[in-house]
XYZ file of C-alpha atoms in Angstrom:
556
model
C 0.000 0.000 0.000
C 1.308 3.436 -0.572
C -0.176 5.284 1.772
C 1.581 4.771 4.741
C 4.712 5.266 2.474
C 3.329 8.532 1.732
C 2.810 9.279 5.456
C 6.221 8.607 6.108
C 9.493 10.756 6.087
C 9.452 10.703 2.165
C 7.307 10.624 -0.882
C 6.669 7.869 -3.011
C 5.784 10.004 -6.508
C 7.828 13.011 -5.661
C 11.701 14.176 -5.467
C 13.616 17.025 -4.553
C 15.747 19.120 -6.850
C 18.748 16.942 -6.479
C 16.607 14.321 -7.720
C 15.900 12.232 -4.422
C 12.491 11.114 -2.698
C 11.091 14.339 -1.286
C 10.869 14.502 2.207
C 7.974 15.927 3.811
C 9.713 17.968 6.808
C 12.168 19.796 3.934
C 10.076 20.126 1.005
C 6.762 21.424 -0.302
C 4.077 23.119 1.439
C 3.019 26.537 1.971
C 6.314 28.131 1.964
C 7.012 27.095 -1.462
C 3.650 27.386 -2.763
C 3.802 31.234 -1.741
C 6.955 31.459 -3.856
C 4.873 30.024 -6.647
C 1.880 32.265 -5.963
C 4.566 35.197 -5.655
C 5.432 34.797 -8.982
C 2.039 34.491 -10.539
C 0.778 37.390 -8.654
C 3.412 39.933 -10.687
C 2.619 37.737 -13.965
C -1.357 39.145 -13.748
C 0.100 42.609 -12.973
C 2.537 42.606 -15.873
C 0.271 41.372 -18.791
C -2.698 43.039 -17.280
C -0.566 46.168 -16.731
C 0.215 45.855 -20.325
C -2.946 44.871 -22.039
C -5.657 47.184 -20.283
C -4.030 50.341 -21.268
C -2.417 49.160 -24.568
C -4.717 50.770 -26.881
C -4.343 54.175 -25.661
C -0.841 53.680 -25.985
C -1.352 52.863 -29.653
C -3.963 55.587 -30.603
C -1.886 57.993 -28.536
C 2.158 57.671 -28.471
C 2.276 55.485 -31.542
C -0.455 57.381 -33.447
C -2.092 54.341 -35.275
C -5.827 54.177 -36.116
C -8.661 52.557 -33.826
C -9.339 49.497 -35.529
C -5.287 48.681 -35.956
C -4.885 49.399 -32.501
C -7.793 47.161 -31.216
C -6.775 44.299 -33.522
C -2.789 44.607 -31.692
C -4.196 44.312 -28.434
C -6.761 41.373 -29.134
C -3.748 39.200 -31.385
C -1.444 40.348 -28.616
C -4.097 38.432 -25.783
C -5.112 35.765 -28.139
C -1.655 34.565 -28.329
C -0.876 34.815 -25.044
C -3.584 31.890 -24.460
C -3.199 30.248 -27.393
C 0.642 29.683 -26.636
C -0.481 28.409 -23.097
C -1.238 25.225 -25.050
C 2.279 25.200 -25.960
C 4.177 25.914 -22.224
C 1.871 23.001 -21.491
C 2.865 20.951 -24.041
C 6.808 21.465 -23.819
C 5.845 21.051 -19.165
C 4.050 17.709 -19.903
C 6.787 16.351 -22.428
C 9.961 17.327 -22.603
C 11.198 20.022 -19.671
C 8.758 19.859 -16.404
C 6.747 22.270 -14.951
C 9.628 23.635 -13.017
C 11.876 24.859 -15.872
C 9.008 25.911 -17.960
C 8.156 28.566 -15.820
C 11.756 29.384 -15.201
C 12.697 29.512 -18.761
C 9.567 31.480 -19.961
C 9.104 33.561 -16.668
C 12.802 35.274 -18.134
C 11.409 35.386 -21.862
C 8.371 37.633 -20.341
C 10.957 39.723 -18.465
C 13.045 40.347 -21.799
C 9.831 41.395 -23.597
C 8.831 44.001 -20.791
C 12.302 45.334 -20.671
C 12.093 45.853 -24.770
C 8.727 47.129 -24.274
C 10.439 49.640 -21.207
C 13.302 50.632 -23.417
C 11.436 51.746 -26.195
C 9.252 54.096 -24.288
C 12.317 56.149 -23.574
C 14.529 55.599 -26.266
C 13.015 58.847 -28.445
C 14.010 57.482 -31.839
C 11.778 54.035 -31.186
C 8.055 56.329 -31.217
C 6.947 58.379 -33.614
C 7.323 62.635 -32.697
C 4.155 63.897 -31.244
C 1.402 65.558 -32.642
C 1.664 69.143 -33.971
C -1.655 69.974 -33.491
C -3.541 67.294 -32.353
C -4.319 66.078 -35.742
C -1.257 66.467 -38.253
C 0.622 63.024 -36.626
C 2.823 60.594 -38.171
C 2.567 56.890 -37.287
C 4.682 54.721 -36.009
C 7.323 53.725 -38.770
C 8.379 49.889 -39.714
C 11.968 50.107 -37.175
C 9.393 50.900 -34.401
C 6.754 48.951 -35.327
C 9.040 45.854 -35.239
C 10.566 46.764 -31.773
C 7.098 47.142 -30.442
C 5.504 44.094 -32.004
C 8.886 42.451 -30.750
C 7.869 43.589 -26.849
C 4.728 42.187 -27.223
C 5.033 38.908 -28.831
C 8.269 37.971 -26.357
C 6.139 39.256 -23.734
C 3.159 37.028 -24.863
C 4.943 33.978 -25.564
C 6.219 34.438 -21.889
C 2.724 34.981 -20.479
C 1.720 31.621 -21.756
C 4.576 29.574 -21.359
C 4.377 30.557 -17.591
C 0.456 30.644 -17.004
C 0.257 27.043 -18.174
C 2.271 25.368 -15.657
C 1.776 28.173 -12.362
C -1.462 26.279 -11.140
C -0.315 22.696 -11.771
C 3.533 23.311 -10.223
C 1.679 24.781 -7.295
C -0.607 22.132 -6.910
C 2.400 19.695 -6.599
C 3.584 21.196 -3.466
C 0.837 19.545 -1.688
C 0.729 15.506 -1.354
C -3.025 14.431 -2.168
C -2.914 11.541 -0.141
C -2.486 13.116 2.997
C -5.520 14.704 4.734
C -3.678 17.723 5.820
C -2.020 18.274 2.757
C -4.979 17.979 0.781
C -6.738 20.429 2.308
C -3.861 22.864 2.030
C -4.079 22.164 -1.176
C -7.692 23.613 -1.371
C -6.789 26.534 -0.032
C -4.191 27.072 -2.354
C -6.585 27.339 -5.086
C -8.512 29.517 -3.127
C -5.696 31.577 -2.454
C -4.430 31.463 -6.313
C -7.646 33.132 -7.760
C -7.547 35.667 -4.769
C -3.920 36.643 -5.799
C -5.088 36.979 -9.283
C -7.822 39.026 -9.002
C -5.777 41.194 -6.594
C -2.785 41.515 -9.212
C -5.440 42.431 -12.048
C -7.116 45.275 -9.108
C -4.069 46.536 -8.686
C -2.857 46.790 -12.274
C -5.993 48.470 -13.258
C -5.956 51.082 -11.047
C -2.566 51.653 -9.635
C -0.390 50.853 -12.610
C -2.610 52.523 -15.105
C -2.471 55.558 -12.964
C 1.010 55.687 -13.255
C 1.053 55.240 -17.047
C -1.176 57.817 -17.215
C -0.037 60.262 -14.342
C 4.396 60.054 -14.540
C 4.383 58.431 -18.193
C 4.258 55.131 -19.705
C 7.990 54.340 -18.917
C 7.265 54.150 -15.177
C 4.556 52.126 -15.858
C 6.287 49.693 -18.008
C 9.379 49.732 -15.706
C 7.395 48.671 -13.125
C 6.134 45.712 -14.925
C 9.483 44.999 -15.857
C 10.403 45.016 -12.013
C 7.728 43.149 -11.120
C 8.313 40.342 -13.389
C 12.138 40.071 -12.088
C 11.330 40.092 -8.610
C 8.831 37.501 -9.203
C 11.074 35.129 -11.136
C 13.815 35.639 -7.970
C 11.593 34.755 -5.619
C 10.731 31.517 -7.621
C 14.137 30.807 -8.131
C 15.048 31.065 -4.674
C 12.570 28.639 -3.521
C 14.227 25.658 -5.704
C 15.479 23.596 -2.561
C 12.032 23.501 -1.638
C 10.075 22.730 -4.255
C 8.740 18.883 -4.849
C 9.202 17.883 -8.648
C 7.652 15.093 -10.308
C 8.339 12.943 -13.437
C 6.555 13.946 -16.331
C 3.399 12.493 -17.279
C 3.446 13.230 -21.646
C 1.038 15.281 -23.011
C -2.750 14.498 -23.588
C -2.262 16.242 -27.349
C -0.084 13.314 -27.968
C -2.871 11.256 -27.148
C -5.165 12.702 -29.363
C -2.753 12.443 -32.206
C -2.026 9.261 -32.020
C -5.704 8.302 -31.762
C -6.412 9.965 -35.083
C -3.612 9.169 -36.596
C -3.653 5.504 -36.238
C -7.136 5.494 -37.106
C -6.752 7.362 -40.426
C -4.381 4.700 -41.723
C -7.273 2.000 -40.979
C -9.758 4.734 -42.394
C -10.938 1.468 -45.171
C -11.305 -0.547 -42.696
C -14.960 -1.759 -41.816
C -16.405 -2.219 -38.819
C -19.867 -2.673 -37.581
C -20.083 0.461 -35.188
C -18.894 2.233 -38.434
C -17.391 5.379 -35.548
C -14.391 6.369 -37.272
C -12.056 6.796 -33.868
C -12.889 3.141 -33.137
C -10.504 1.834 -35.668
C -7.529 3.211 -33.880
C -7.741 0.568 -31.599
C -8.284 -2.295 -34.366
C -4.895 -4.602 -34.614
C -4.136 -5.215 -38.127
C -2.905 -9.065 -38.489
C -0.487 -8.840 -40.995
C 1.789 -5.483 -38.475
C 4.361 -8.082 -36.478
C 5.561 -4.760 -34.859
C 3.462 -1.601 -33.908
C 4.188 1.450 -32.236
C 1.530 4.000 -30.738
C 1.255 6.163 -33.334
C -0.199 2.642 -35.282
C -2.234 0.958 -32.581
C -4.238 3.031 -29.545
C -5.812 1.270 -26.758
C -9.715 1.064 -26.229
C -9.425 3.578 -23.257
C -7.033 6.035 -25.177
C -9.980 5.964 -27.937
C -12.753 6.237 -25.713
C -11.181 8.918 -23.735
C -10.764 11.145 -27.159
C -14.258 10.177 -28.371
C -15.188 11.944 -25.126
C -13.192 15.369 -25.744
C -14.592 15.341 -29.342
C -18.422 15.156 -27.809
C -17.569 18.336 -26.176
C -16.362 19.986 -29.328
C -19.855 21.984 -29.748
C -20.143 23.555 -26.351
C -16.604 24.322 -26.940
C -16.912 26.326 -30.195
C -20.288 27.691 -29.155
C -18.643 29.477 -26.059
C -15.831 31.337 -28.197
C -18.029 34.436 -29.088
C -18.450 35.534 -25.623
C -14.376 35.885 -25.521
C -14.852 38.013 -28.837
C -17.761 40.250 -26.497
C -15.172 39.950 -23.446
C -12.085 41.552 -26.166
C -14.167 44.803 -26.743
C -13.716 45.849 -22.891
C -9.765 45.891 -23.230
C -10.011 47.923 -26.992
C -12.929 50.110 -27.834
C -14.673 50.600 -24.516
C -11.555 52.153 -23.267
C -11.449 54.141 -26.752
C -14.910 55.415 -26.173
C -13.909 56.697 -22.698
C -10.559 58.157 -23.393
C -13.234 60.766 -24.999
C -15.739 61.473 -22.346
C -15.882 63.309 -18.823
C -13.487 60.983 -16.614
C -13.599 63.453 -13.803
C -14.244 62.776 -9.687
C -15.104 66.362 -8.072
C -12.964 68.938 -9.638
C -9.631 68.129 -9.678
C -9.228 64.318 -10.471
C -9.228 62.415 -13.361
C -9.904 58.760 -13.863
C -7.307 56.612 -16.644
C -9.513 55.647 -19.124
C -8.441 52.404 -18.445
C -9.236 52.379 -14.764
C -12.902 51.682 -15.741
C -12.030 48.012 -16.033
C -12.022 47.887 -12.178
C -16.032 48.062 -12.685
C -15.149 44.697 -14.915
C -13.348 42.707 -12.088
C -15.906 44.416 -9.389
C -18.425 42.619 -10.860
C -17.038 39.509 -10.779
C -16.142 39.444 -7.495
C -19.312 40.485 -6.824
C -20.945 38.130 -8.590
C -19.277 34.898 -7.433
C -20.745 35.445 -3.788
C -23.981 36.568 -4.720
C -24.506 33.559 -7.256
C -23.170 31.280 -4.269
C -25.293 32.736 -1.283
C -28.485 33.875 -3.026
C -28.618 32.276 -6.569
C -27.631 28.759 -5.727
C -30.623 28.213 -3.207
C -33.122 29.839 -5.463
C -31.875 27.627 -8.341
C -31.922 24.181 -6.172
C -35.458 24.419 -4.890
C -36.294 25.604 -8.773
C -34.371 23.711 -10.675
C -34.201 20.271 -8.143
C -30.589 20.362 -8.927
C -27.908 19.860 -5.794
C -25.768 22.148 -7.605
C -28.476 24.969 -8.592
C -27.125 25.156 -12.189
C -25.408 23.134 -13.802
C -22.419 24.112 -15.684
C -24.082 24.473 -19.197
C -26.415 26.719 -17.241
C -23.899 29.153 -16.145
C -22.448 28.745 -19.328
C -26.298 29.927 -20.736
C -26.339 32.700 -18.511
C -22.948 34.158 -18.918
C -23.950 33.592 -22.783
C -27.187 35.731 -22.464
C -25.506 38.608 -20.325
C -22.875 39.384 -22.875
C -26.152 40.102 -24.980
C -27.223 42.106 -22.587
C -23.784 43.881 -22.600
C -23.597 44.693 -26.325
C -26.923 46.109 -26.321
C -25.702 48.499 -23.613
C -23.030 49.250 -25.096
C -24.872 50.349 -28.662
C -27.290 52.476 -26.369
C -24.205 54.282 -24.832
C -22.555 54.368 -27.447
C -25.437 56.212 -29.392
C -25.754 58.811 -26.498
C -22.282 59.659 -26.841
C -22.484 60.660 -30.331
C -25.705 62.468 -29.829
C -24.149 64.361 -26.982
C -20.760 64.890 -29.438
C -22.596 66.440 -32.346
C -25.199 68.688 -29.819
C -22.164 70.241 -28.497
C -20.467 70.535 -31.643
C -17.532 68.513 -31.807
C -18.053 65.717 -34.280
C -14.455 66.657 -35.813
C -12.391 67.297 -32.790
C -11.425 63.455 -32.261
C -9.717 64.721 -28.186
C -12.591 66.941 -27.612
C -13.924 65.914 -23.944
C -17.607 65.145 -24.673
C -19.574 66.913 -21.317
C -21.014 63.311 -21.159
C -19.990 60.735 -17.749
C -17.690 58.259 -18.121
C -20.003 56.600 -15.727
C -22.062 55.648 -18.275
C -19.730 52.911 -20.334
C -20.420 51.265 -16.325
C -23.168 48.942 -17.510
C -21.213 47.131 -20.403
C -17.953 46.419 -18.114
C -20.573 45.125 -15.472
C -22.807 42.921 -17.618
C -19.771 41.271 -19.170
C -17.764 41.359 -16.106
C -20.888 39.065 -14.011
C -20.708 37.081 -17.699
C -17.159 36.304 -17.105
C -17.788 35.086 -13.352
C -20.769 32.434 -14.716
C -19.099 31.243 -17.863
C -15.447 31.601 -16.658
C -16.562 28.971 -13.626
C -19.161 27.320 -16.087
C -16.446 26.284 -18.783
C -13.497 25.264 -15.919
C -16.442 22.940 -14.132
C -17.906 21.585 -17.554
C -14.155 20.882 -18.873
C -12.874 19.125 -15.447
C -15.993 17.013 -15.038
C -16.635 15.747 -18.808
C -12.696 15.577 -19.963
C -11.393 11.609 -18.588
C -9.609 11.120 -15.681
C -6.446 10.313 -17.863
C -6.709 14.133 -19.726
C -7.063 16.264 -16.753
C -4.468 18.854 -18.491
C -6.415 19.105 -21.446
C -9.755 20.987 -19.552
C -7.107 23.663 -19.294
C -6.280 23.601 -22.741
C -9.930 23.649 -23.832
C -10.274 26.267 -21.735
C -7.583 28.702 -22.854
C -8.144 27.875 -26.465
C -11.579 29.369 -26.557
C -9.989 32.743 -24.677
C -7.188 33.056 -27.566
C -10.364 32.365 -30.816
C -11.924 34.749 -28.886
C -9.630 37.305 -29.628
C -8.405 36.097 -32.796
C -12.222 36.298 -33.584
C -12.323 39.751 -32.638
C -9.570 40.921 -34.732
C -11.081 39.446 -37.467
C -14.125 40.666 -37.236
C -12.657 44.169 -36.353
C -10.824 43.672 -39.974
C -13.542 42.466 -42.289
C -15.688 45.595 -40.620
C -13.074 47.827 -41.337
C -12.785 47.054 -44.865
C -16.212 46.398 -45.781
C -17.401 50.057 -44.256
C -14.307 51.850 -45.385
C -16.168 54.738 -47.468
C -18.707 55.092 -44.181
C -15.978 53.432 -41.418
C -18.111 51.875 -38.514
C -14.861 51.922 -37.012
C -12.922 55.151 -37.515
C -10.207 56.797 -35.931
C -12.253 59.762 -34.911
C -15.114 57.638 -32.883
C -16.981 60.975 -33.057
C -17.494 60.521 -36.928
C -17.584 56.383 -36.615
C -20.729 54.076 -36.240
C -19.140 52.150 -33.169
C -22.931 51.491 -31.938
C -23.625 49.012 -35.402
C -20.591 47.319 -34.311
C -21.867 46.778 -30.585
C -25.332 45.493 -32.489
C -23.893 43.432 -34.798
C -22.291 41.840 -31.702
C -25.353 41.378 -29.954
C -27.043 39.882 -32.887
C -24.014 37.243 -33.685
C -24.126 36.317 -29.992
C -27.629 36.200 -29.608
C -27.511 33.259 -33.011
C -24.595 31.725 -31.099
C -26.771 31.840 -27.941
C -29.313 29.745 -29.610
C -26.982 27.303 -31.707
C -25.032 26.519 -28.087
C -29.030 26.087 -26.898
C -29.489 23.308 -29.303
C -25.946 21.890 -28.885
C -26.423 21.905 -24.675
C -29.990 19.711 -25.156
C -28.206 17.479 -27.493
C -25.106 16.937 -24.776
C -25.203 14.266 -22.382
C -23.174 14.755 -19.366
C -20.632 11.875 -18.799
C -21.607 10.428 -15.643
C -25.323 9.879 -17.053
C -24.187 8.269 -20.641
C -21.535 5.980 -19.111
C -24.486 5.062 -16.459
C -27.006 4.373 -19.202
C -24.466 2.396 -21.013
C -23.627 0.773 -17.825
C -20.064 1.331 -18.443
C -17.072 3.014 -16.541
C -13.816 3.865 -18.216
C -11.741 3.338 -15.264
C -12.569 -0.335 -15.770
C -11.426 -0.448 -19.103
C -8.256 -2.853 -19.182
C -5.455 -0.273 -20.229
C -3.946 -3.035 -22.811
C -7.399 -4.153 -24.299
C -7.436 -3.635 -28.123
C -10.315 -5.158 -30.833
């Protein structure tokens, strides 16, 4: 038995950095998991620090247009997700969690510093404005340098967010009580030290951007991202490491691939995945990538069932980008003042975003979840394709918000006149744009939680890495679905832009609606798609089947 083993002085599936059983006294815990959280902490505050103000640092210090500047910061967050799939890939299969954040941790740290550097070297930004409308844009030497920042910076971001929660996790031995319920706490503690990161790079770091200049802004991410990788570092004694596991993408490769080279061969069931597991007589020798086992099969039939409520959750990520790009546009151009003397950031009105959310989470917990049981007869209130539903139906909400704002500002703009001063302040409240960063904010806290519970229940026990993936990958189409979008709008309105650099003369509101109306088909597509799903537990029952009985080395 291994639990007493795991009791004892040492660990049975765990070493320490010099490669030896871990011992429980010297390694793991709380102290290193803080040096983990440490680090992740000043990873939210960096990108976030980055991303939330980006666009006005495009518009404004760079000089490009509103729909180029809105399509950098959505590819810029799209593939910082997307390239999570990738830092897990390279953790699961080749260098360990440990390294992985090491290595890319220092990758993110180079692309802040380039980012830093080229807000005070003069001849890497374009001169400013003359008079506030004769300004030249960013040259191709800049551009690179800039797009350089960004990309390093986002290919650290992802690297490094894909193996934070798992490396932290490992700190903690599951088969001891104690441990384990340390280890819940660390979770709890991880999402607190997230949402306190993004809180503080919304409001404090903005300010300074905004306040003593975007190199003190930047050079504090830069910091921030150094002192987190030291602390990491210095925690290495400590840390419990464990062997690597491969990487459930592998698994779903080989699956199809083995089954498209028996693609003409017949079988009864006629399910196309099924014939990766059929042994062809006349192979004497086969390797993975030839023969899968019935549970590797079954286990990637079950990821492809999800594949609808996957794509049909993507759009809201595409609502979700328009909160970090033209929402901040729109109030970079109305009254941002408190009393007489201060001024919000634009930017700063994303704290509304992440109010809401944590906001939401208790009141959906205390008040929602009771309601919803005695309703619904359901022990969890909703279920996750619920919350998924809901979040689905407020980003709705949000665009149409949004269009109504957006139409108020513009009657406001040409009442008073200034239709062709693009930095004209527009005597309207900023306090108005509050609506669309709450709706989609509460959105984020029911699918957000919706999508993690739906992914970690229905994805096998064997592919517990790949719910994150799932996950992420509908954050980065999100975004890469915005910037599309953003570019077929741009060049299909060009004689009457939707989109233009002077929002006062743009139609941003028929954006917004045509938003609302793509979400609300998407919103009834994911409807059909969520009747049609049957959740694991309940198909395996009817079937009267459980994976975990499948015999690992069974083939047909």
């Amino acid at each position: 038995m291994s639990l007493p083993e795991a009791q004892g002085k040492t660990l049975p599936d765990a070493w320490d950095y010099k490669g030896c059983p871990a011992e429980r006294s010297k390694t793991g815990g709380w102290i290193s998991a803080a040096m983990i959280l440490g680090g992740e902490a000043m990873e939210r505050l960096t990108t976030l620090g980055i991303a939330v103000n980006l666009v006005t640092y495009l518009t404004g210090t760079m000089h490009l247009g509103n729909a180029t500047s809105a399509n950098t910061v959505t590819n810029f967050l799209g593939t910082s997700f997307i390239l999570c799939l990738l830092g897990g890939f390279i953790a699961d299969t080749f260098l360990g969690r440990y390294l992985t954040i090491a290595i890319f941790a220092t990758v993110q740290a180079t692309g802040v510093s380039i980012l830093t550097i080229s807000t005070v070297v003069p001849s890497l930004r374009p001169p400013k404005c003359v008079d506030k409308t004769d300004c030249i844009p960013a040259d191709g030497k800049q551009l690179m340098v800039l797009y350089l920042a960004l990309y390093l910076t986002a290919l650290g971001t992802g690297g490094l967010k894909s193996s934070v929660s798992g490396f932290g996790s490992d700190q903690f031995d599951d088969t001891d009580p104690k441990e384990r319920k340390q280890m819940l706490n660390f979770f709890n503690w991880f999402f607190f030290l997230i949402s306190l990161g993004a809180l503080c790079a919304v409001t404090v770091l903005v300010y300074i951007q905004d306040s003593l200049g975007r190199e003190w802004g930047y050079g504090i991410c830069a910091c921030a991202i150094v002192l987190g990788l030291i602390v990491f570092l210095s925690g290495t004694r400590r840390y419990r490491f464990k062997k690597l596991v491969g990487s459930p993408l592998t698994q779903v490769a080989t699956v199809f691939v083995s089954a498209w080279k028996k693609r003409h061969v017949k079988l009864p069931s006629d399910v196309f995945l099924d014939k990766a597991a059929i042994k062809e007589l006349e192979v004497a020798k086969v390797n993975k990538w030839d023969l899968a086992t019935l549970t590797d099969v079954e286990e990637v039939k079950m990821v492809v069932r999800m594949i609808p409520i996957w794509a049909t959750t993507i759009i809201f990520w595409t609502v979700y980008a328009q909160m970090t790009t033209f929402s901040v546009s729109q109030a970079t151009t109305m009254d941002r003042h408190i009393g007489k003397s201060f001024r919000i950031p634009a930017a700063s009105l994303t704290v509304f975003f992440v109010g809401s959310i944590l906001l939401t989470v208790p009141v959906y917990d205390r008040i929602i979840v009771p309601i919803a049981r005695k309703v619904l007869k359901h022990p969890q209130g909703l279920t996750p394709l619920r919350r998924i539903g809901v979040g689905l139906v407020l980003s709705i909400v949000a665009m149409i918000a949004a269009a109504l704002t957006e139409k108020k500002r513009l009657r406001t703009a040409r009442l008073h006149g200034l239709t062709d001063d693009p930095t004209a302040e527009i005597p309207l409240s900023v306090f108005w744009l509050v609506p669309q960063f709450f709706f989609v904010g509460s959105g984020e806290a029911f699918t957000y939680i919706g999508q993690l519970d739906f992914f970690l229940r229905e994805c096998p026990k064997g592919m517990k890495t790949m719910s994150t993936g799932l996950f992420l990958s509908t954050l980065s189409l999100g975004f890469f679905v915005s910037s599309s979008l953003v570019t077929i709008v741009h060049k299909v309105t060009v004689n009457k832009p939707w989109l233009a650099d002077n929002l006062n003369q743009g139609r941003l509101h028929d954006f917004y609606w045509l938003l609302a109306i793509l979400s609300a088909l998407n919103f009834v597509i994911y409807l059909v798609c969520a009747r049609w799903y049957v959740y694991k537990d309940r198909r395996l029952a009817d079937e009267g089947v459980e994976l975990g009985e499948v015999d690992e080395r069974s083939f047909h």
